[in-house]
Amino acid sequence: QVQLVESGGGLVQPGGSLRLSCAASGSIFSRNVMGWYRQAPGKQRELVAIITSGGYTNYGDSVKGRFTISRDNAKNTVYLQMNSLKPEDTAVYYCKVTIVNTYWGQGTQVTVSS
C-alpha cells in the first residue's frame, strides 16, 4: 500500500505563487510516475503535471511556463511550484503516484482570488 500526504494549498491573490508538496510512504519502488491533477467545481479532473523517476516531465497546456514539477527521490516527495497564478487555477489539487497500481492523495484546495 501507498499513502500520500499533500500540503501547501491555500488562498493566494492573482499573480501570486504557491508550492505544493506530496510525500509518499509505503511500498514505493524506485521506478514510478508522480504527478499532480486538479479538479475545479463542475469540471473533469485534468492533468497539471507529471514527472517520472528519471526526471521526464509533462505539463498540461494551461500551466506550461507557469508551473514547475520536481521531485526528491530520496524523500519520495513531489513538488509543484505554481507561479503567476490565475483565478482559473482555482481547484482541488490531487497528487497521484503510479507504480503498478495508481494511488491518489486526499486533495488540497488552491484558491486564487483577490
PDB file of N, CA and C in Angstrom:
ATOM      1  N   GLN A   1       0.819  -1.195   0.000  1.00  0.00           N
ATOM      2  CA  GLN A   1       0.000   0.000   0.000  1.00  0.00           C
ATOM      3  C   GLN A   1       0.860   1.254   0.000  1.00  0.00           C
ATOM      4  N   VAL A   2       0.302   2.312  -0.526  1.00  0.00           N
ATOM      5  CA  VAL A   2       0.990   3.600  -0.615  1.00  0.00           C
ATOM      6  C   VAL A   2       0.100   4.661  -0.006  1.00  0.00           C
ATOM      7  N   GLN A   3       0.689   5.514   0.808  1.00  0.00           N
ATOM      8  CA  GLN A   3      -0.040   6.646   1.388  1.00  0.00           C
ATOM      9  C   GLN A   3       0.567   7.941   0.857  1.00  0.00           C
ATOM     10  N   LEU A   4      -0.291   8.885   0.546  1.00  0.00           N
ATOM     11  CA  LEU A   4       0.142  10.182   0.022  1.00  0.00           C
ATOM     12  C   LEU A   4      -0.390  11.287   0.927  1.00  0.00           C
ATOM     13  N   VAL A   5       0.492  12.187   1.316  1.00  0.00           N
ATOM     14  CA  VAL A   5       0.107  13.316   2.161  1.00  0.00           C
ATOM     15  C   VAL A   5       0.480  14.600   1.441  1.00  0.00           C
ATOM     16  N   GLU A   6      -0.541  15.385   1.106  1.00  0.00           N
ATOM     17  CA  GLU A   6      -0.343  16.635   0.378  1.00  0.00           C
ATOM     18  C   GLU A   6      -0.349  17.807   1.350  1.00  0.00           C
ATOM     19  N   SER A   7       0.340  18.863   0.971  1.00  0.00           N
ATOM     20  CA  SER A   7       0.343  20.087   1.767  1.00  0.00           C
ATOM     21  C   SER A   7       0.680  21.263   0.861  1.00  0.00           C
ATOM     22  N   GLY A   8       0.377  22.454   1.346  1.00  0.00           N
ATOM     23  CA  GLY A   8       0.780  23.658   0.649  1.00  0.00           C
ATOM     24  C   GLY A   8      -0.325  24.445  -0.025  1.00  0.00           C
ATOM     25  N   GLY A   9      -1.529  23.936  -0.022  1.00  0.00           N
ATOM     26  CA  GLY A   9      -2.609  24.677  -0.644  1.00  0.00           C
ATOM     27  C   GLY A   9      -3.006  25.894   0.191  1.00  0.00           C
ATOM     28  N   GLY A  10      -3.901  26.708  -0.365  1.00  0.00           N
ATOM     29  CA  GLY A  10      -4.368  27.873   0.363  1.00  0.00           C
ATOM     30  C   GLY A  10      -4.950  28.918  -0.555  1.00  0.00           C
ATOM     31  N   LEU A  11      -5.090  30.106  -0.006  1.00  0.00           N
ATOM     32  CA  LEU A  11      -5.651  31.249  -0.724  1.00  0.00           C
ATOM     33  C   LEU A  11      -4.510  32.176  -1.139  1.00  0.00           C
ATOM     34  N   VAL A  12      -4.516  32.571  -2.405  1.00  0.00           N
ATOM     35  CA  VAL A  12      -3.477  33.461  -2.916  1.00  0.00           C
ATOM     36  C   VAL A  12      -4.099  34.438  -3.900  1.00  0.00           C
ATOM     37  N   GLN A  13      -3.520  35.611  -3.996  1.00  0.00           N
ATOM     38  CA  GLN A  13      -4.025  36.609  -4.935  1.00  0.00           C
ATOM     39  C   GLN A  13      -3.536  36.299  -6.358  1.00  0.00           C
ATOM     40  N   PRO A  14      -4.275  36.754  -7.352  1.00  0.00           N
ATOM     41  CA  PRO A  14      -3.815  36.575  -8.736  1.00  0.00           C
ATOM     42  C   PRO A  14      -2.400  37.132  -8.916  1.00  0.00           C
ATOM     43  N   GLY A  15      -1.594  36.382  -9.646  1.00  0.00           N
ATOM     44  CA  GLY A  15      -0.194  36.753  -9.838  1.00  0.00           C
ATOM     45  C   GLY A  15       0.744  36.203  -8.781  1.00  0.00           C
ATOM     46  N   GLY A  16       0.178  35.634  -7.729  1.00  0.00           N
ATOM     47  CA  GLY A  16       0.991  35.109  -6.639  1.00  0.00           C
ATOM     48  C   GLY A  16       1.499  33.708  -6.912  1.00  0.00           C
ATOM     49  N   SER A  17       2.157  33.148  -5.897  1.00  0.00           N
ATOM     50  CA  SER A  17       2.775  31.832  -6.017  1.00  0.00           C
ATOM     51  C   SER A  17       2.401  30.952  -4.841  1.00  0.00           C
ATOM     52  N   LEU A  18       2.407  29.654  -5.099  1.00  0.00           N
ATOM     53  CA  LEU A  18       2.237  28.638  -4.067  1.00  0.00           C
ATOM     54  C   LEU A  18       3.104  27.449  -4.428  1.00  0.00           C
ATOM     55  N   ARG A  19       3.481  26.696  -3.401  1.00  0.00           N
ATOM     56  CA  ARG A  19       4.230  25.469  -3.629  1.00  0.00           C
ATOM     57  C   ARG A  19       3.512  24.319  -2.934  1.00  0.00           C
ATOM     58  N   LEU A  20       3.140  23.333  -3.703  1.00  0.00           N
ATOM     59  CA  LEU A  20       2.501  22.132  -3.167  1.00  0.00           C
ATOM     60  C   LEU A  20       3.548  21.037  -2.978  1.00  0.00           C
ATOM     61  N   SER A  21       3.326  20.224  -1.943  1.00  0.00           N
ATOM     62  CA  SER A  21       4.185  19.073  -1.688  1.00  0.00           C
ATOM     63  C   SER A  21       3.322  17.835  -1.520  1.00  0.00           C
ATOM     64  N   CYS A  22       3.868  16.718  -1.903  1.00  0.00           N
ATOM     65  CA  CYS A  22       3.186  15.432  -1.725  1.00  0.00           C
ATOM     66  C   CYS A  22       4.235  14.405  -1.323  1.00  0.00           C
ATOM     67  N   ALA A  23       4.113  13.918  -0.102  1.00  0.00           N
ATOM     68  CA  ALA A  23       5.041  12.917   0.409  1.00  0.00           C
ATOM     69  C   ALA A  23       4.405  11.540   0.345  1.00  0.00           C
ATOM     70  N   ALA A  24       5.112  10.611  -0.262  1.00  0.00           N
ATOM     71  CA  ALA A  24       4.621   9.245  -0.413  1.00  0.00           C
ATOM     72  C   ALA A  24       5.332   8.321   0.569  1.00  0.00           C
ATOM     73  N   SER A  25       4.578   7.397   1.127  1.00  0.00           N
ATOM     74  CA  SER A  25       5.156   6.408   2.026  1.00  0.00           C
ATOM     75  C   SER A  25       4.514   5.056   1.749  1.00  0.00           C
ATOM     76  N   GLY A  26       5.193   4.007   2.177  1.00  0.00           N
ATOM     77  CA  GLY A  26       4.686   2.666   1.941  1.00  0.00           C
ATOM     78  C   GLY A  26       5.528   1.946   0.904  1.00  0.00           C
ATOM     79  N   SER A  27       4.881   1.182   0.074  1.00  0.00           N
ATOM     80  CA  SER A  27       5.589   0.343  -0.906  1.00  0.00           C
ATOM     81  C   SER A  27       5.943   1.150  -2.145  1.00  0.00           C
ATOM     82  N   ILE A  28       6.893   2.070  -1.956  1.00  0.00           N
ATOM     83  CA  ILE A  28       7.350   2.903  -3.060  1.00  0.00           C
ATOM     84  C   ILE A  28       8.549   2.235  -3.717  1.00  0.00           C
ATOM     85  N   PHE A  29       8.473   1.975  -4.981  1.00  0.00           N
ATOM     86  CA  PHE A  29       9.579   1.421  -5.726  1.00  0.00           C
ATOM     87  C   PHE A  29      10.309   2.531  -6.465  1.00  0.00           C
ATOM     88  N   SER A  30      11.519   2.242  -6.869  1.00  0.00           N
ATOM     89  CA  SER A  30      12.357   3.284  -7.457  1.00  0.00           C
ATOM     90  C   SER A  30      11.802   3.795  -8.781  1.00  0.00           C
ATOM     91  N   ARG A  31      11.115   2.951  -9.527  1.00  0.00           N
ATOM     92  CA  ARG A  31      10.558   3.374 -10.806  1.00  0.00           C
ATOM     93  C   ARG A  31       9.081   3.668 -10.630  1.00  0.00           C
ATOM     94  N   ASN A  32       8.730   4.923 -10.771  1.00  0.00           N
ATOM     95  CA  ASN A  32       7.333   5.318 -10.650  1.00  0.00           C
ATOM     96  C   ASN A  32       7.107   6.647 -11.351  1.00  0.00           C
ATOM     97  N   VAL A  33       5.863   7.002 -11.470  1.00  0.00           N
ATOM     98  CA  VAL A  33       5.484   8.296 -12.024  1.00  0.00           C
ATOM     99  C   VAL A  33       4.683   9.020 -10.962  1.00  0.00           C
ATOM    100  N   MET A  34       5.079  10.246 -10.672  1.00  0.00           N
ATOM    101  CA  MET A  34       4.365  11.066  -9.704  1.00  0.00           C
ATOM    102  C   MET A  34       3.811  12.286 -10.431  1.00  0.00           C
ATOM    103  N   GLY A  35       2.682  12.757  -9.965  1.00  0.00           N
ATOM    104  CA  GLY A  35       2.114  13.889 -10.684  1.00  0.00           C
ATOM    105  C   GLY A  35       1.039  14.605  -9.908  1.00  0.00           C
ATOM    106  N   TRP A  36       0.575  15.655 -10.524  1.00  0.00           N
ATOM    107  CA  TRP A  36      -0.492  16.485  -9.960  1.00  0.00           C
ATOM    108  C   TRP A  36      -1.626  16.620 -10.978  1.00  0.00           C
ATOM    109  N   TYR A  37      -2.827  16.504 -10.479  1.00  0.00           N
ATOM    110  CA  TYR A  37      -4.038  16.731 -11.250  1.00  0.00           C
ATOM    111  C   TYR A  37      -4.891  17.720 -10.478  1.00  0.00           C
ATOM    112  N   ARG A  38      -5.855  18.309 -11.153  1.00  0.00           N
ATOM    113  CA  ARG A  38      -6.737  19.242 -10.454  1.00  0.00           C
ATOM    114  C   ARG A  38      -8.160  19.101 -10.956  1.00  0.00           C
ATOM    115  N   GLN A  39      -9.076  19.479 -10.089  1.00  0.00           N
ATOM    116  CA  GLN A  39     -10.488  19.419 -10.443  1.00  0.00           C
ATOM    117  C   GLN A  39     -11.188  20.647  -9.895  1.00  0.00           C
ATOM    118  N   ALA A  40     -11.730  21.435 -10.807  1.00  0.00           N
ATOM    119  CA  ALA A  40     -12.498  22.611 -10.434  1.00  0.00           C
ATOM    120  C   ALA A  40     -13.967  22.225 -10.344  1.00  0.00           C
ATOM    121  N   PRO A  41     -14.776  22.982  -9.612  1.00  0.00           N
ATOM    122  CA  PRO A  41     -16.193  22.655  -9.480  1.00  0.00           C
ATOM    123  C   PRO A  41     -16.875  22.555 -10.843  1.00  0.00           C
ATOM    124  N   GLY A  42     -17.586  21.469 -11.049  1.00  0.00           N
ATOM    125  CA  GLY A  42     -18.325  21.279 -12.293  1.00  0.00           C
ATOM    126  C   GLY A  42     -17.488  20.855 -13.481  1.00  0.00           C
ATOM    127  N   LYS A  43     -16.197  20.614 -13.257  1.00  0.00           N
ATOM    128  CA  LYS A  43     -15.317  20.230 -14.357  1.00  0.00           C
ATOM    129  C   LYS A  43     -14.683  18.875 -14.085  1.00  0.00           C
ATOM    130  N   GLN A  44     -14.168  18.273 -15.152  1.00  0.00           N
ATOM    131  CA  GLN A  44     -13.475  16.998 -15.002  1.00  0.00           C
ATOM    132  C   GLN A  44     -12.072  17.215 -14.438  1.00  0.00           C
ATOM    133  N   ARG A  45     -11.568  16.174 -13.805  1.00  0.00           N
ATOM    134  CA  ARG A  45     -10.194  16.219 -13.310  1.00  0.00           C
ATOM    135  C   ARG A  45      -9.247  16.267 -14.517  1.00  0.00           C
ATOM    136  N   GLU A  46      -8.243  17.128 -14.415  1.00  0.00           N
ATOM    137  CA  GLU A  46      -7.338  17.309 -15.540  1.00  0.00           C
ATOM    138  C   GLU A  46      -5.873  17.242 -15.091  1.00  0.00           C
ATOM    139  N   LEU A  47      -5.033  16.883 -16.039  1.00  0.00           N
ATOM    140  CA  LEU A  47      -3.601  16.819 -15.788  1.00  0.00           C
ATOM    141  C   LEU A  47      -3.038  18.218 -15.555  1.00  0.00           C
ATOM    142  N   VAL A  48      -2.226  18.325 -14.509  1.00  0.00           N
ATOM    143  CA  VAL A  48      -1.435  19.533 -14.304  1.00  0.00           C
ATOM    144  C   VAL A  48       0.008  19.259 -14.756  1.00  0.00           C
ATOM    145  N   ALA A  49       0.619  18.247 -14.135  1.00  0.00           N
ATOM    146  CA  ALA A  49       2.000  17.911 -14.495  1.00  0.00           C
ATOM    147  C   ALA A  49       2.350  16.538 -13.953  1.00  0.00           C
ATOM    148  N   ILE A  50       3.237  15.849 -14.650  1.00  0.00           N
ATOM    149  CA  ILE A  50       3.761  14.572 -14.176  1.00  0.00           C
ATOM    150  C   ILE A  50       5.268  14.571 -14.303  1.00  0.00           C
ATOM    151  N   ILE A  51       5.911  13.708 -13.493  1.00  0.00           N
ATOM    152  CA  ILE A  51       7.354  13.561 -13.564  1.00  0.00           C
ATOM    153  C   ILE A  51       7.693  12.106 -13.274  1.00  0.00           C
ATOM    154  N   THR A  52       8.547  11.529 -14.102  1.00  0.00           N
ATOM    155  CA  THR A  52       8.950  10.146 -13.883  1.00  0.00           C
ATOM    156  C   THR A  52      10.134  10.104 -12.922  1.00  0.00           C
ATOM    157  N   SER A  53      10.462   8.908 -12.471  1.00  0.00           N
ATOM    158  CA  SER A  53      11.601   8.758 -11.573  1.00  0.00           C
ATOM    159  C   SER A  53      12.906   9.130 -12.278  1.00  0.00           C
ATOM    160  N   GLY A  54      12.901   9.113 -13.607  1.00  0.00           N
ATOM    161  CA  GLY A  54      14.082   9.520 -14.365  1.00  0.00           C
ATOM    162  C   GLY A  54      14.137  10.999 -14.682  1.00  0.00           C
ATOM    163  N   GLY A  55      13.070  11.722 -14.299  1.00  0.00           N
ATOM    164  CA  GLY A  55      13.080  13.164 -14.473  1.00  0.00           C
ATOM    165  C   GLY A  55      12.339  13.694 -15.687  1.00  0.00           C
ATOM    166  N   TYR A  56      11.731  12.800 -16.479  1.00  0.00           N
ATOM    167  CA  TYR A  56      10.932  13.281 -17.607  1.00  0.00           C
ATOM    168  C   TYR A  56       9.689  13.975 -17.077  1.00  0.00           C
ATOM    169  N   THR A  57       9.350  15.129 -17.673  1.00  0.00           N
ATOM    170  CA  THR A  57       8.185  15.888 -17.236  1.00  0.00           C
ATOM    171  C   THR A  57       7.217  16.137 -18.388  1.00  0.00           C
ATOM    172  N   ASN A  58       5.973  16.322 -18.025  1.00  0.00           N
ATOM    173  CA  ASN A  58       4.944  16.689 -18.995  1.00  0.00           C
ATOM    174  C   ASN A  58       3.939  17.581 -18.277  1.00  0.00           C
ATOM    175  N   TYR A  59       3.474  18.624 -18.984  1.00  0.00           N
ATOM    176  CA  TYR A  59       2.590  19.605 -18.373  1.00  0.00           C
ATOM    177  C   TYR A  59       1.300  19.753 -19.171  1.00  0.00           C
ATOM    178  N   GLY A  60       0.230  20.087 -18.457  1.00  0.00           N
ATOM    179  CA  GLY A  60      -0.981  20.478 -19.134  1.00  0.00           C
ATOM    180  C   GLY A  60      -0.770  21.817 -19.838  1.00  0.00           C
ATOM    181  N   ASP A  61      -1.454  22.016 -20.941  1.00  0.00           N
ATOM    182  CA  ASP A  61      -1.238  23.217 -21.747  1.00  0.00           C
ATOM    183  C   ASP A  61      -1.487  24.500 -20.958  1.00  0.00           C
ATOM    184  N   SER A  62      -2.460  24.472 -20.065  1.00  0.00           N
ATOM    185  CA  SER A  62      -2.858  25.691 -19.364  1.00  0.00           C
ATOM    186  C   SER A  62      -1.842  26.146 -18.307  1.00  0.00           C
ATOM    187  N   VAL A  63      -0.889  25.298 -17.955  1.00  0.00           N
ATOM    188  CA  VAL A  63       0.066  25.659 -16.906  1.00  0.00           C
ATOM    189  C   VAL A  63       1.497  25.758 -17.413  1.00  0.00           C
ATOM    190  N   LYS A  64       1.715  25.420 -18.668  1.00  0.00           N
ATOM    191  CA  LYS A  64       3.078  25.464 -19.215  1.00  0.00           C
ATOM    192  C   LYS A  64       3.673  26.867 -19.083  1.00  0.00           C
ATOM    193  N   GLY A  65       4.900  26.912 -18.607  1.00  0.00           N
ATOM    194  CA  GLY A  65       5.587  28.193 -18.433  1.00  0.00           C
ATOM    195  C   GLY A  65       5.311  28.870 -17.099  1.00  0.00           C
ATOM    196  N   ARG A  66       4.327  28.375 -16.354  1.00  0.00           N
ATOM    197  CA  ARG A  66       3.997  28.979 -15.061  1.00  0.00           C
ATOM    198  C   ARG A  66       4.251  28.024 -13.892  1.00  0.00           C
ATOM    199  N   PHE A  67       4.016  26.752 -14.114  1.00  0.00           N
ATOM    200  CA  PHE A  67       4.172  25.740 -13.062  1.00  0.00           C
ATOM    201  C   PHE A  67       5.415  24.894 -13.344  1.00  0.00           C
ATOM    202  N   THR A  68       6.039  24.440 -12.266  1.00  0.00           N
ATOM    203  CA  THR A  68       7.201  23.558 -12.389  1.00  0.00           C
ATOM    204  C   THR A  68       7.056  22.392 -11.423  1.00  0.00           C
ATOM    205  N   ILE A  69       7.156  21.196 -11.962  1.00  0.00           N
ATOM    206  CA  ILE A  69       7.107  20.000 -11.126  1.00  0.00           C
ATOM    207  C   ILE A  69       8.531  19.504 -10.886  1.00  0.00           C
ATOM    208  N   SER A  70       8.768  19.012  -9.679  1.00  0.00           N
ATOM    209  CA  SER A  70      10.079  18.453  -9.342  1.00  0.00           C
ATOM    210  C   SER A  70       9.870  17.356  -8.310  1.00  0.00           C
ATOM    211  N   ARG A  71      10.916  16.599  -8.065  1.00  0.00           N
ATOM    212  CA  ARG A  71      10.797  15.526  -7.084  1.00  0.00           C
ATOM    213  C   ARG A  71      12.116  15.297  -6.384  1.00  0.00           C
ATOM    214  N   ASP A  72      12.004  14.761  -5.179  1.00  0.00           N
ATOM    215  CA  ASP A  72      13.163  14.349  -4.389  1.00  0.00           C
ATOM    216  C   ASP A  72      13.015  12.849  -4.177  1.00  0.00           C
ATOM    217  N   ASN A  73      13.760  12.073  -4.938  1.00  0.00           N
ATOM    218  CA  ASN A  73      13.598  10.618  -4.863  1.00  0.00           C
ATOM    219  C   ASN A  73      13.992  10.055  -3.502  1.00  0.00           C
ATOM    220  N   ALA A  74      14.941  10.680  -2.849  1.00  0.00           N
ATOM    221  CA  ALA A  74      15.355  10.198  -1.535  1.00  0.00           C
ATOM    222  C   ALA A  74      14.247  10.350  -0.507  1.00  0.00           C
ATOM    223  N   LYS A  75      13.403  11.354  -0.706  1.00  0.00           N
ATOM    224  CA  LYS A  75      12.303  11.613   0.227  1.00  0.00           C
ATOM    225  C   LYS A  75      10.961  11.128  -0.309  1.00  0.00           C
ATOM    226  N   ASN A  76      10.950  10.553  -1.516  1.00  0.00           N
ATOM    227  CA  ASN A  76       9.686  10.125  -2.144  1.00  0.00           C
ATOM    228  C   ASN A  76       8.660  11.254  -2.128  1.00  0.00           C
ATOM    229  N   THR A  77       9.115  12.423  -2.481  1.00  0.00           N
ATOM    230  CA  THR A  77       8.268  13.608  -2.429  1.00  0.00           C
ATOM    231  C   THR A  77       8.272  14.309  -3.787  1.00  0.00           C
ATOM    232  N   VAL A  78       7.088  14.741  -4.185  1.00  0.00           N
ATOM    233  CA  VAL A  78       6.951  15.507  -5.420  1.00  0.00           C
ATOM    234  C   VAL A  78       6.449  16.898  -5.064  1.00  0.00           C
ATOM    235  N   TYR A  79       6.929  17.881  -5.798  1.00  0.00           N
ATOM    236  CA  TYR A  79       6.584  19.274  -5.546  1.00  0.00           C
ATOM    237  C   TYR A  79       5.958  19.892  -6.794  1.00  0.00           C
ATOM    238  N   LEU A  80       5.135  20.906  -6.566  1.00  0.00           N
ATOM    239  CA  LEU A  80       4.588  21.680  -7.665  1.00  0.00           C
ATOM    240  C   LEU A  80       4.736  23.156  -7.308  1.00  0.00           C
ATOM    241  N   GLN A  81       5.636  23.827  -7.992  1.00  0.00           N
ATOM    242  CA  GLN A  81       5.806  25.265  -7.817  1.00  0.00           C
ATOM    243  C   GLN A  81       4.873  25.965  -8.797  1.00  0.00           C
ATOM    244  N   MET A  82       3.972  26.747  -8.265  1.00  0.00           N
ATOM    245  CA  MET A  82       2.972  27.419  -9.090  1.00  0.00           C
ATOM    246  C   MET A  82       3.203  28.922  -9.020  1.00  0.00           C
ATOM    247  N   ASN A  83       3.537  29.515 -10.147  1.00  0.00           N
ATOM    248  CA  ASN A  83       3.772  30.956 -10.242  1.00  0.00           C
ATOM    249  C   ASN A  83       2.738  31.602 -11.157  1.00  0.00           C
ATOM    250  N   SER A  84       2.646  32.913 -11.068  1.00  0.00           N
ATOM    251  CA  SER A  84       1.711  33.672 -11.919  1.00  0.00           C
ATOM    252  C   SER A  84       0.315  33.061 -11.879  1.00  0.00           C
ATOM    253  N   LEU A  85      -0.156  32.783 -10.700  1.00  0.00           N
ATOM    254  CA  LEU A  85      -1.445  32.113 -10.552  1.00  0.00           C
ATOM    255  C   LEU A  85      -2.595  32.979 -11.043  1.00  0.00           C
ATOM    256  N   LYS A  86      -3.581  32.313 -11.624  1.00  0.00           N
ATOM    257  CA  LYS A  86      -4.759  32.966 -12.179  1.00  0.00           C
ATOM    258  C   LYS A  86      -6.008  32.450 -11.471  1.00  0.00           C
ATOM    259  N   PRO A  87      -7.094  33.208 -11.484  1.00  0.00           N
ATOM    260  CA  PRO A  87      -8.331  32.705 -10.874  1.00  0.00           C
ATOM    261  C   PRO A  87      -8.759  31.358 -11.443  1.00  0.00           C
ATOM    262  N   GLU A  88      -8.493  31.121 -12.706  1.00  0.00           N
ATOM    263  CA  GLU A  88      -8.887  29.847 -13.315  1.00  0.00           C
ATOM    264  C   GLU A  88      -8.036  28.671 -12.845  1.00  0.00           C
ATOM    265  N   ASP A  89      -6.998  28.937 -12.054  1.00  0.00           N
ATOM    266  CA  ASP A  89      -6.229  27.855 -11.438  1.00  0.00           C
ATOM    267  C   ASP A  89      -6.895  27.335 -10.164  1.00  0.00           C
ATOM    268  N   THR A  90      -7.952  28.006  -9.736  1.00  0.00           N
ATOM    269  CA  THR A  90      -8.660  27.580  -8.535  1.00  0.00           C
ATOM    270  C   THR A  90      -9.231  26.180  -8.727  1.00  0.00           C
ATOM    271  N   ALA A  91      -8.876  25.288  -7.819  1.00  0.00           N
ATOM    272  CA  ALA A  91      -9.314  23.894  -7.921  1.00  0.00           C
ATOM    273  C   ALA A  91      -8.810  23.124  -6.709  1.00  0.00           C
ATOM    274  N   VAL A  92      -9.276  21.902  -6.582  1.00  0.00           N
ATOM    275  CA  VAL A  92      -8.654  20.964  -5.657  1.00  0.00           C
ATOM    276  C   VAL A  92      -7.542  20.250  -6.420  1.00  0.00           C
ATOM    277  N   TYR A  93      -6.365  20.269  -5.863  1.00  0.00           N
ATOM    278  CA  TYR A  93      -5.191  19.662  -6.496  1.00  0.00           C
ATOM    279  C   TYR A  93      -4.912  18.312  -5.841  1.00  0.00           C
ATOM    280  N   TYR A  94      -4.774  17.296  -6.672  1.00  0.00           N
ATOM    281  CA  TYR A  94      -4.571  15.931  -6.202  1.00  0.00           C
ATOM    282  C   TYR A  94      -3.199  15.423  -6.637  1.00  0.00           C
ATOM    283  N   CYS A  95      -2.538  14.772  -5.719  1.00  0.00           N
ATOM    284  CA  CYS A  95      -1.290  14.093  -6.014  1.00  0.00           C
ATOM    285  C   CYS A  95      -1.611  12.672  -6.468  1.00  0.00           C
ATOM    286  N   LYS A  96      -0.860  12.181  -7.430  1.00  0.00           N
ATOM    287  CA  LYS A  96      -1.070  10.829  -7.948  1.00  0.00           C
ATOM    288  C   LYS A  96       0.277  10.137  -8.112  1.00  0.00           C
ATOM    289  N   VAL A  97       0.330   8.887  -7.693  1.00  0.00           N
ATOM    290  CA  VAL A  97       1.531   8.083  -7.881  1.00  0.00           C
ATOM    291  C   VAL A  97       1.134   6.792  -8.593  1.00  0.00           C
ATOM    292  N   THR A  98       1.870   6.475  -9.641  1.00  0.00           N
ATOM    293  CA  THR A  98       1.630   5.237 -10.379  1.00  0.00           C
ATOM    294  C   THR A  98       2.865   4.368 -10.302  1.00  0.00           C
ATOM    295  N   ILE A  99       2.685   3.172  -9.743  1.00  0.00           N
ATOM    296  CA  ILE A  99       3.772   2.202  -9.679  1.00  0.00           C
ATOM    297  C   ILE A  99       3.280   1.012 -10.502  1.00  0.00           C
ATOM    298  N   VAL A 100       2.757   0.016  -9.859  1.00  0.00           N
ATOM    299  CA  VAL A 100       1.985  -0.991 -10.583  1.00  0.00           C
ATOM    300  C   VAL A 100       0.522  -0.538 -10.559  1.00  0.00           C
ATOM    301  N   ASN A 101       0.090  -0.144  -9.394  1.00  0.00           N
ATOM    302  CA  ASN A 101      -1.247   0.439  -9.223  1.00  0.00           C
ATOM    303  C   ASN A 101      -1.149   1.958  -9.145  1.00  0.00           C
ATOM    304  N   THR A 102      -2.298   2.588  -9.129  1.00  0.00           N
ATOM    305  CA  THR A 102      -2.366   4.046  -9.038  1.00  0.00           C
ATOM    306  C   THR A 102      -2.940   4.454  -7.694  1.00  0.00           C
ATOM    307  N   TYR A 103      -2.316   5.450  -7.078  1.00  0.00           N
ATOM    308  CA  TYR A 103      -2.750   5.945  -5.774  1.00  0.00           C
ATOM    309  C   TYR A 103      -2.970   7.451  -5.856  1.00  0.00           C
ATOM    310  N   TRP A 104      -4.006   7.906  -5.148  1.00  0.00           N
ATOM    311  CA  TRP A 104      -4.356   9.324  -5.128  1.00  0.00           C
ATOM    312  C   TRP A 104      -4.260   9.862  -3.715  1.00  0.00           C
ATOM    313  N   GLY A 105      -3.859  11.129  -3.605  1.00  0.00           N
ATOM    314  CA  GLY A 105      -3.916  11.819  -2.338  1.00  0.00           C
ATOM    315  C   GLY A 105      -5.330  12.311  -2.071  1.00  0.00           C
ATOM    316  N   GLN A 106      -5.501  12.936  -0.900  1.00  0.00           N
ATOM    317  CA  GLN A 106      -6.833  13.367  -0.494  1.00  0.00           C
ATOM    318  C   GLN A 106      -7.223  14.698  -1.124  1.00  0.00           C
ATOM    319  N   GLY A 107      -6.255  15.391  -1.692  1.00  0.00           N
ATOM    320  CA  GLY A 107      -6.523  16.664  -2.340  1.00  0.00           C
ATOM    321  C   GLY A 107      -6.254  17.847  -1.427  1.00  0.00           C
ATOM    322  N   THR A 108      -5.825  18.943  -2.033  1.00  0.00           N
ATOM    323  CA  THR A 108      -5.601  20.180  -1.285  1.00  0.00           C
ATOM    324  C   THR A 108      -6.182  21.339  -2.102  1.00  0.00           C
ATOM    325  N   GLN A 109      -6.902  22.211  -1.424  1.00  0.00           N
ATOM    326  CA  GLN A 109      -7.600  23.298  -2.110  1.00  0.00           C
ATOM    327  C   GLN A 109      -6.632  24.446  -2.419  1.00  0.00           C
ATOM    328  N   VAL A 110      -6.693  24.903  -3.652  1.00  0.00           N
ATOM    329  CA  VAL A 110      -5.975  26.107  -4.068  1.00  0.00           C
ATOM    330  C   VAL A 110      -7.012  27.096  -4.572  1.00  0.00           C
ATOM    331  N   THR A 111      -7.044  28.269  -3.973  1.00  0.00           N
ATOM    332  CA  THR A 111      -7.989  29.308  -4.360  1.00  0.00           C
ATOM    333  C   THR A 111      -7.211  30.557  -4.749  1.00  0.00           C
ATOM    334  N   VAL A 112      -7.457  31.024  -5.959  1.00  0.00           N
ATOM    335  CA  VAL A 112      -6.790  32.234  -6.461  1.00  0.00           C
ATOM    336  C   VAL A 112      -7.857  33.318  -6.592  1.00  0.00           C
ATOM    337  N   SER A 113      -7.776  34.297  -5.728  1.00  0.00           N
ATOM    338  CA  SER A 113      -8.814  35.321  -5.690  1.00  0.00           C
ATOM    339  C   SER A 113      -8.273  36.574  -5.013  1.00  0.00           C
ATOM    340  N   SER A 114      -8.790  37.709  -5.473  1.00  0.00           N
ATOM    341  CA  SER A 114      -8.417  38.966  -4.837  1.00  0.00           C
ATOM    342  C   SER A 114      -9.433  39.339  -3.758  1.00  0.00           C
TER     343      SER A 114
END
